mmCIF file of C-alpha atoms and ligand atoms in Angstrom:
data_model
loop_
_atom_site.group_PDB
_atom_site.id
_atom_site.type_symbol
_atom_site.label_atom_id
_atom_site.label_comp_id
_atom_site.label_asym_id
_atom_site.label_seq_id
_atom_site.Cartn_x
_atom_site.Cartn_y
_atom_site.Cartn_z
ATOM 1 C CA UNK A 1025 -1.276 -16.071 -14.596
ATOM 2 C CA UNK A 1026 -3.232 -16.560 -10.934
ATOM 3 C CA UNK A 1027 -5.068 -13.972 -9.741
ATOM 4 C CA UNK A 1028 -5.740 -13.655 -5.630
ATOM 5 C CA UNK A 1029 -8.585 -11.338 -4.087
ATOM 6 C CA UNK A 1030 -8.060 -12.126 -0.527
ATOM 7 C CA UNK A 1031 -10.291 -9.861 2.280
ATOM 8 C CA UNK A 1032 -6.714 -7.434 4.025
ATOM 9 C CA UNK A 1033 -3.302 -6.465 3.728
ATOM 10 C CA UNK A 1034 -2.994 -9.148 6.441
ATOM 11 C CA UNK A 1035 -4.313 -12.395 4.352
ATOM 12 C CA UNK A 1036 -2.655 -10.348 1.038
ATOM 13 C CA UNK A 1037 1.030 -10.482 2.931
ATOM 14 C CA UNK A 1038 0.304 -14.231 4.409
ATOM 15 C CA UNK A 1039 -0.359 -16.050 1.420
ATOM 16 C CA UNK A 1040 1.512 -14.446 -0.955
ATOM 17 C CA UNK A 1041 4.807 -15.769 1.199
ATOM 18 C CA UNK A 1042 3.080 -19.354 1.109
ATOM 19 C CA UNK A 1043 3.200 -18.734 -2.314
ATOM 20 C CA UNK A 1044 6.855 -17.817 -2.907
ATOM 21 C CA UNK A 1045 7.996 -20.230 0.138
ATOM 22 C CA UNK A 1046 6.895 -22.909 -2.702
ATOM 23 C CA UNK A 1047 8.368 -21.733 -5.474
ATOM 24 C CA UNK A 1048 11.170 -21.133 -3.611
ATOM 25 C CA UNK A 1049 11.897 -25.643 -2.565
ATOM 26 C CA UNK A 1050 9.723 -26.056 -6.630
ATOM 27 C CA UNK A 1051 13.127 -24.319 -7.886
ATOM 28 C CA UNK A 1052 16.157 -27.091 -5.815
ATOM 29 C CA UNK A 1053 18.780 -25.098 -5.460
ATOM 30 C CA UNK A 1054 21.455 -25.199 -3.129
ATOM 31 C CA UNK A 1055 22.237 -21.293 -3.388
ATOM 32 C CA UNK A 1056 18.000 -19.499 -4.675
ATOM 33 C CA UNK A 1057 18.114 -16.130 -6.129
ATOM 34 C CA UNK A 1058 15.185 -14.169 -4.564
ATOM 35 C CA UNK A 1059 14.258 -11.424 -6.498
ATOM 36 C CA UNK A 1060 13.183 -8.561 -3.573
ATOM 37 C CA UNK A 1061 11.173 -5.587 -4.193
ATOM 38 C CA UNK A 1062 10.866 -2.488 -1.939
ATOM 39 C CA UNK A 1063 8.780 0.385 -1.044
ATOM 40 C CA UNK A 1064 5.578 -0.537 1.418
ATOM 41 C CA UNK A 1065 3.516 -3.470 -0.347
ATOM 42 C CA UNK A 1066 6.277 -6.125 0.215
ATOM 43 C CA UNK A 1067 6.796 -5.564 4.244
ATOM 44 C CA UNK A 1068 3.794 -7.846 5.678
ATOM 45 C CA UNK A 1069 4.928 -9.777 3.056
ATOM 46 C CA UNK A 1070 8.863 -9.946 4.872
ATOM 47 C CA UNK A 1071 7.686 -10.427 8.098
ATOM 48 C CA UNK A 1072 5.663 -13.217 7.353
ATOM 49 C CA UNK A 1073 8.549 -14.899 5.657
ATOM 50 C CA UNK A 1074 10.480 -13.463 8.362
ATOM 51 C CA UNK A 1075 8.110 -16.254 10.927
ATOM 52 C CA UNK A 1076 8.878 -18.703 8.584
ATOM 53 C CA UNK A 1077 12.075 -18.365 9.615
ATOM 54 C CA UNK A 1078 11.675 -18.181 13.132
ATOM 55 C CA UNK A 1079 9.736 -21.185 12.433
ATOM 56 C CA UNK A 1080 12.385 -23.363 10.850
ATOM 57 C CA UNK A 1081 10.099 -24.115 7.334
ATOM 58 C CA UNK A 1082 11.848 -21.633 5.903
ATOM 59 C CA UNK A 1083 16.288 -21.385 5.571
ATOM 60 C CA UNK A 1084 17.320 -18.783 3.401
ATOM 61 C CA UNK A 1085 21.327 -18.383 4.579
ATOM 62 C CA UNK A 1086 22.314 -19.881 1.327
ATOM 63 C CA UNK A 1087 19.958 -18.038 -1.256
ATOM 64 C CA UNK A 1088 20.892 -15.351 -3.046
ATOM 65 C CA UNK A 1089 19.432 -11.199 -2.583
ATOM 66 C CA UNK A 1090 18.969 -9.701 -6.700
ATOM 67 C CA UNK A 1091 17.330 -6.419 -5.964
ATOM 68 C CA UNK A 1092 14.706 -5.123 -8.210
ATOM 69 C CA UNK A 1093 16.722 -0.905 -7.955
ATOM 70 C CA UNK A 1094 18.661 1.668 -6.638
ATOM 71 C CA UNK A 1095 18.818 5.365 -6.843
ATOM 72 C CA UNK A 1096 21.066 6.961 -8.076
ATOM 73 C CA UNK A 1097 23.425 9.606 -6.084
ATOM 74 C CA UNK A 1098 22.335 8.492 -2.456
ATOM 75 C CA UNK A 1099 25.095 8.931 -0.721
ATOM 76 C CA UNK A 1100 26.995 5.807 0.755
ATOM 77 C CA UNK A 1101 25.160 4.276 3.761
ATOM 78 C CA UNK A 1102 22.430 6.470 3.078
ATOM 79 C CA UNK A 1103 19.104 5.237 4.687
ATOM 80 C CA UNK A 1104 16.603 4.957 1.962
ATOM 81 C CA UNK A 1105 19.179 3.874 -0.619
ATOM 82 C CA UNK A 1106 17.586 0.172 -1.649
ATOM 83 C CA UNK A 1107 21.184 -1.811 0.230
ATOM 84 C CA UNK A 1108 19.643 -0.360 3.433
ATOM 85 C CA UNK A 1109 16.173 -0.771 3.077
ATOM 86 C CA UNK A 1110 17.323 -4.846 2.243
ATOM 87 C CA UNK A 1111 19.731 -4.890 4.739
ATOM 88 C CA UNK A 1112 17.640 -3.671 7.507
ATOM 89 C CA UNK A 1113 14.430 -5.534 6.113
ATOM 90 C CA UNK A 1114 15.799 -8.639 4.470
ATOM 91 C CA UNK A 1115 18.949 -9.652 5.269
ATOM 92 C CA UNK A 1116 18.326 -9.332 9.652
ATOM 93 C CA UNK A 1117 14.283 -10.236 9.702
ATOM 94 C CA UNK A 1118 15.406 -13.433 7.173
ATOM 95 C CA UNK A 1119 19.000 -14.168 7.659
ATOM 96 C CA UNK A 1120 19.498 -13.326 4.117
ATOM 97 C CA UNK A 1121 23.503 -13.359 4.927
ATOM 98 C CA UNK A 1122 24.266 -9.720 3.971
ATOM 99 C CA UNK A 1123 27.442 -10.541 1.838
ATOM 100 C CA UNK A 1124 24.949 -12.343 -0.407
ATOM 101 C CA UNK A 1125 22.732 -9.493 -1.166
ATOM 102 C CA UNK A 1126 22.720 -7.868 -4.474
ATOM 103 C CA UNK A 1127 21.883 -4.478 -5.712
ATOM 104 C CA UNK A 1128 22.418 -2.167 -8.882
ATOM 105 C CA UNK A 1129 24.797 0.189 -8.136
ATOM 106 C CA UNK A 1130 24.028 3.435 -7.900
ATOM 107 C CA UNK A 1131 27.521 5.783 -6.882
ATOM 108 C CA UNK A 1132 28.619 6.139 -10.268
ATOM 109 C CA UNK A 1133 30.178 9.318 -10.562
ATOM 110 C CA UNK A 1134 29.495 9.664 -14.326
ATOM 111 C CA UNK A 1135 26.812 7.774 -17.245
ATOM 112 C CA UNK A 1136 30.202 5.176 -18.025
ATOM 113 C CA UNK A 1137 29.892 4.519 -15.101
ATOM 114 C CA UNK A 1138 26.901 4.117 -14.446
ATOM 115 C CA UNK A 1139 25.811 1.474 -17.479
ATOM 116 C CA UNK A 1140 28.694 -0.853 -16.587
ATOM 117 C CA UNK A 1141 26.837 -1.467 -13.721
ATOM 118 C CA UNK A 1142 23.653 -2.090 -15.068
ATOM 119 C CA UNK A 1143 25.665 -3.976 -17.467
ATOM 120 C CA UNK A 1144 27.463 -5.415 -14.977
ATOM 121 C CA UNK A 1145 24.546 -6.377 -12.924
ATOM 122 C CA UNK A 1146 22.544 -8.407 -15.683
ATOM 123 C CA UNK A 1147 26.110 -10.507 -15.777
ATOM 124 C CA UNK A 1148 26.235 -11.572 -11.644
ATOM 125 C CA UNK A 1149 21.987 -12.624 -13.028
ATOM 126 C CA UNK A 1150 23.236 -14.615 -15.983
ATOM 127 C CA UNK A 1151 25.761 -16.181 -13.543
ATOM 128 C CA UNK A 1152 23.439 -16.707 -10.681
ATOM 129 C CA UNK A 1153 21.779 -18.759 -12.783
ATOM 130 C CA UNK A 1154 18.672 -16.097 -13.117
ATOM 131 C CA UNK A 1155 15.571 -15.389 -10.548
ATOM 132 C CA UNK A 1156 13.713 -17.529 -9.249
ATOM 133 C CA UNK A 1157 11.028 -15.804 -6.822
ATOM 134 C CA UNK A 1158 10.921 -12.323 -8.151
ATOM 135 C CA UNK A 1159 8.715 -10.571 -5.667
ATOM 136 C CA UNK A 1160 6.872 -7.090 -6.738
ATOM 137 C CA UNK A 1161 5.404 -4.604 -5.951
ATOM 138 C CA UNK A 1162 3.183 -1.699 -8.408
ATOM 139 C CA UNK A 1163 3.504 2.484 -8.827
ATOM 140 C CA UNK A 1164 0.414 3.960 -8.902
ATOM 141 C CA UNK A 1165 1.564 4.801 -12.502
ATOM 142 C CA UNK A 1166 1.920 1.462 -13.664
ATOM 143 C CA UNK A 1167 6.053 1.619 -13.146
ATOM 144 C CA UNK A 1168 7.425 -1.729 -12.770
ATOM 145 C CA UNK A 1169 10.313 -1.591 -10.590
ATOM 146 C CA UNK A 1170 11.143 2.056 -11.635
ATOM 147 C CA UNK A 1171 10.388 0.762 -15.548
ATOM 148 C CA UNK A 1172 8.157 4.069 -15.947
ATOM 149 C CA UNK A 1173 5.411 4.289 -18.630
ATOM 150 C CA UNK A 1174 6.876 4.103 -21.772
ATOM 151 C CA UNK A 1175 9.289 2.104 -20.709
ATOM 152 C CA UNK A 1176 10.774 -0.769 -23.275
ATOM 153 C CA UNK A 1177 8.891 -3.884 -22.721
ATOM 154 C CA UNK A 1178 11.944 -6.233 -23.629
ATOM 155 C CA UNK A 1179 14.034 -3.526 -21.888
ATOM 156 C CA UNK A 1180 17.105 -4.744 -19.757
ATOM 157 C CA UNK A 1181 19.296 -3.004 -15.857
ATOM 158 C CA UNK A 1182 20.075 0.739 -17.476
ATOM 159 C CA UNK A 1183 20.318 4.157 -15.662
ATOM 160 C CA UNK A 1184 16.030 5.655 -15.909
ATOM 161 C CA UNK A 1185 14.847 8.846 -14.982
ATOM 162 C CA UNK A 1186 11.698 8.738 -12.320
ATOM 163 C CA UNK A 1187 8.599 10.754 -13.216
ATOM 164 C CA UNK A 1188 7.597 13.146 -11.063
ATOM 165 C CA UNK A 1189 4.820 11.021 -10.082
ATOM 166 C CA UNK A 1190 7.401 8.340 -8.223
ATOM 167 C CA UNK A 1191 9.068 11.099 -6.890
ATOM 168 C CA UNK A 1192 6.343 13.077 -5.316
ATOM 169 C CA UNK A 1193 4.673 9.142 -3.970
ATOM 170 C CA UNK A 1194 7.863 7.983 -2.359
ATOM 171 C CA UNK A 1195 8.821 12.067 -1.276
ATOM 172 C CA UNK A 1196 7.354 10.112 2.174
ATOM 173 C CA UNK A 1197 10.488 8.346 2.795
ATOM 174 C CA UNK A 1198 12.727 10.848 3.058
ATOM 175 C CA UNK A 1199 12.595 14.817 4.601
ATOM 176 C CA UNK A 1200 11.175 16.732 1.104
ATOM 177 C CA UNK A 1201 10.256 15.735 -1.705
ATOM 178 C CA UNK A 1202 13.517 17.851 -3.466
ATOM 179 C CA UNK A 1203 15.411 14.691 -1.490
ATOM 180 C CA UNK A 1204 13.957 12.061 -3.618
ATOM 181 C CA UNK A 1205 16.958 11.316 -5.815
ATOM 182 C CA UNK A 1206 16.154 11.396 -9.905
ATOM 183 C CA UNK A 1207 17.184 9.217 -11.717
ATOM 184 C CA UNK A 1208 17.851 5.624 -10.690
ATOM 185 C CA UNK A 1209 19.361 1.646 -11.947
ATOM 186 C CA UNK A 1210 16.674 -0.349 -12.541
ATOM 187 C CA UNK A 1211 16.106 -3.676 -13.286
ATOM 188 C CA UNK A 1212 14.219 -3.828 -17.717
ATOM 189 C CA UNK A 1213 11.685 -5.220 -18.418
ATOM 190 C CA UNK A 1214 12.847 -7.983 -20.076
ATOM 191 C CA UNK A 1215 14.628 -8.479 -17.509
ATOM 192 C CA UNK A 1216 12.264 -8.511 -14.801
ATOM 193 C CA UNK A 1217 10.525 -11.585 -16.832
ATOM 194 C CA UNK A 1218 12.941 -13.481 -17.089
ATOM 195 C CA UNK A 1219 13.003 -13.996 -13.513
ATOM 196 C CA UNK A 1220 11.305 -17.931 -13.376
ATOM 197 C CA UNK A 1221 8.306 -17.487 -11.274
ATOM 198 C CA UNK A 1222 6.555 -13.754 -10.539
ATOM 199 C CA UNK A 1223 4.399 -12.716 -7.089
ATOM 200 C CA UNK A 1224 2.983 -9.450 -7.593
ATOM 201 C CA UNK A 1225 1.244 -7.942 -3.928
ATOM 202 C CA UNK A 1226 -0.647 -4.794 -3.843
ATOM 203 C CA UNK A 1227 -2.374 -2.947 -1.554
ATOM 204 C CA UNK A 1228 -5.388 -0.021 -0.881
ATOM 205 C CA UNK A 1229 -7.443 1.857 -3.909
ATOM 206 C CA UNK A 1230 -4.584 4.303 -5.111
ATOM 207 C CA UNK A 1231 -3.292 1.165 -6.544
ATOM 208 C CA UNK A 1232 -6.907 -0.167 -8.429
ATOM 209 C CA UNK A 1233 -6.339 1.273 -11.493
ATOM 210 C CA UNK A 1234 -2.964 0.858 -11.729
ATOM 211 C CA UNK A 1235 -3.124 -2.924 -11.232
ATOM 212 C CA UNK A 1236 -6.603 -3.063 -13.480
ATOM 213 C CA UNK A 1237 -5.042 -1.949 -16.244
ATOM 214 C CA UNK A 1238 -2.036 -4.058 -15.733
ATOM 215 C CA UNK A 1239 -3.929 -7.190 -15.806
ATOM 216 C CA UNK A 1240 -6.668 -6.267 -17.635
ATOM 217 C CA UNK A 1241 -5.216 -3.778 -19.320
ATOM 218 C CA UNK A 1242 -3.599 -4.423 -23.241
ATOM 219 C CA UNK A 1243 -0.443 -5.268 -22.274
ATOM 220 C CA UNK A 1244 1.346 -2.263 -23.135
ATOM 221 C CA UNK A 1245 4.392 0.148 -22.104
ATOM 222 C CA UNK A 1246 2.424 2.608 -21.323
ATOM 223 C CA UNK A 1247 1.622 -0.125 -18.072
ATOM 224 C CA UNK A 1248 5.095 -1.721 -17.636
ATOM 225 C CA UNK A 1249 3.193 -4.400 -15.391
ATOM 226 C CA UNK A 1250 0.812 -5.145 -17.883
ATOM 227 C CA UNK A 1251 4.561 -7.449 -18.786
ATOM 228 C CA UNK A 1252 3.239 -10.437 -16.959
ATOM 229 C CA UNK A 1253 0.386 -11.425 -19.652
ATOM 230 C CA UNK A 1254 3.293 -12.090 -20.416
ATOM 231 C CA UNK A 1255 5.134 -14.539 -18.457
ATOM 232 C CA UNK A 1256 3.980 -17.948 -18.383
ATOM 233 C CA UNK A 1257 3.764 -17.864 -14.178
ATOM 234 C CA UNK A 1258 2.569 -14.895 -12.492
ATOM 235 C CA UNK A 1259 1.196 -14.769 -9.004
ATOM 236 C CA UNK A 1260 -1.462 -11.364 -8.337
ATOM 237 C CA UNK A 1261 -2.166 -11.235 -4.550
ATOM 238 C CA UNK A 1262 -4.234 -8.414 -3.934
ATOM 239 C CA UNK A 1263 -6.782 -7.350 -1.465
ATOM 240 C CA UNK A 1264 -9.883 -5.979 -1.779
ATOM 241 C CA UNK A 1265 -9.204 -2.210 -2.449
ATOM 242 C CA UNK A 1266 -6.611 -2.550 -4.882
ATOM 243 C CA UNK A 1267 -8.720 -5.041 -6.649
ATOM 244 C CA UNK A 1268 -12.172 -3.028 -7.236
ATOM 245 C CA UNK A 1269 -11.470 -2.123 -10.860
ATOM 246 C CA UNK A 1270 -10.884 -5.897 -11.712
ATOM 247 C CA UNK A 1271 -13.479 -6.607 -14.342
ATOM 248 C CA UNK A 1272 -12.931 -10.930 -14.592
ATOM 249 C CA UNK A 1273 -13.164 -10.826 -10.802
ATOM 250 C CA UNK A 1274 -15.317 -14.107 -11.107
ATOM 251 C CA UNK A 1275 -13.273 -15.517 -13.007
ATOM 252 C CA UNK A 1276 -10.816 -14.824 -10.858
ATOM 253 C CA UNK A 1277 -12.259 -15.677 -7.370
ATOM 254 C CA UNK A 1278 -14.066 -19.141 -9.750
ATOM 255 C CA UNK A 1279 -10.025 -20.598 -10.316
ATOM 256 C CA UNK A 1280 -8.652 -19.853 -7.383
ATOM 257 C CA UNK A 1281 -11.346 -22.234 -5.391
ATOM 258 C CA UNK A 1282 -9.140 -24.892 -7.196
ATOM 259 C CA UNK A 1283 -10.752 -28.077 -9.190
ATOM 260 C CA UNK A 1284 -13.540 -29.394 -8.826
ATOM 261 C CA UNK A 1285 -13.633 -32.981 -7.008
ATOM 262 C CA UNK A 1286 -12.158 -35.569 -9.318
ATOM 263 C CA UNK A 1287 -14.780 -37.249 -11.694
ATOM 264 C CA UNK A 1288 -15.718 -40.725 -10.735
ATOM 265 C CA UNK A 1289 -16.450 -42.722 -13.087
ATOM 266 C CA UNK A 1290 -18.983 -44.755 -14.147
ATOM 267 C CA UNK A 1291 -18.945 -48.337 -15.539
ATOM 268 C CA UNK A 1292 -20.781 -48.176 -18.168
ATOM 269 C CA UNK A 1293 -23.914 -49.400 -18.544
ATOM 270 C CA UNK A 1294 -24.319 -51.342 -21.411
HETATM 271 C C1 F6R B 2197 10.618 -0.694 -5.340
HETATM 272 C C2 F6R B 2197 9.503 -0.818 -6.291
HETATM 273 C C3 F6R B 2197 8.856 -0.194 -7.270
HETATM 274 C C4 F6R B 2197 7.398 -0.133 -5.568
HETATM 275 C C5 F6R B 2197 6.393 -0.086 -5.972
HETATM 276 C C6 F6R B 2197 5.502 0.784 -5.296
HETATM 277 O O1 F6R B 2197 11.856 -1.966 -5.229
HETATM 278 O O2 F6R B 2197 10.886 -1.384 -7.264
HETATM 279 O O3 F6R B 2197 8.004 -1.224 -7.934
HETATM 280 O O4 F6R B 2197 7.265 -1.606 -6.087
HETATM 281 O O5 F6R B 2197 6.429 1.787 -6.511
HETATM 282 O O6 F6R B 2197 5.835 0.939 -4.192
HETATM 283 P P1 F6R B 2197 4.961 1.012 -2.646
HETATM 284 O O7 F6R B 2197 5.108 -0.633 -2.595
HETATM 285 O O8 F6R B 2197 5.385 2.014 -1.490
HETATM 286 O O9 F6R B 2197 3.277 1.613 -3.055
#
């Protein structure tokens, strides 16, 4: 796990965009798959990626986008449905064709329909060859995707109830707290772990406790974000405020400064 701590949220967005672009280049696939988070955390990162698209450094026309999650029960085209959010925040500014955006289907009217939609999403991810780079945020309660505390570490895409903490945190996107859906369809933690590279961004003091628990606490369903510790290629990009709870900060900073200059080999004296 690589932990990069930068002064401001703007720096976080810029650096995370570089990591995402490098991941897509490394994937070297004709149709790379980009995993998309919603919420406030990745907005600056998406804006940086949009700049890279405008300048010709990044081209997502043949990429595929896979959302982490979707609310259950919002009317079609609701502006806060994650499909609509991603069409607005990602497809348009980044030139990702809307028909190449995939979002779990939360429109099912009964449990069987939602379960079938979740399983179909798993198959879609498999058929696409998996996600190359997964962008992530973290909830103040440590959730990843909408895997709330207590979620199985090996879980797959499924229907989940949202915690009251998450519902009140997300009420800012709706007219009132009661308008926030109670359920979602979310990739499981096992699904997220299948992505080849994870890039988590977090800014602000409200995330400090969750970040510290995810990065330095035990690997535990009580903090779903702790599955990052299990992934072989995870980069966490934080601003100073989100990093205040970290105990190993010195080590992260030292590691981020890179390898030493190559040691000059001296000829043997004997
Ligand atoms: C969104 C998602 C969530 C958010 C998390 C943080 O698709 O999966 O895990 O990343 O709730 O939300 P913000 O960034 O709004 O604080």
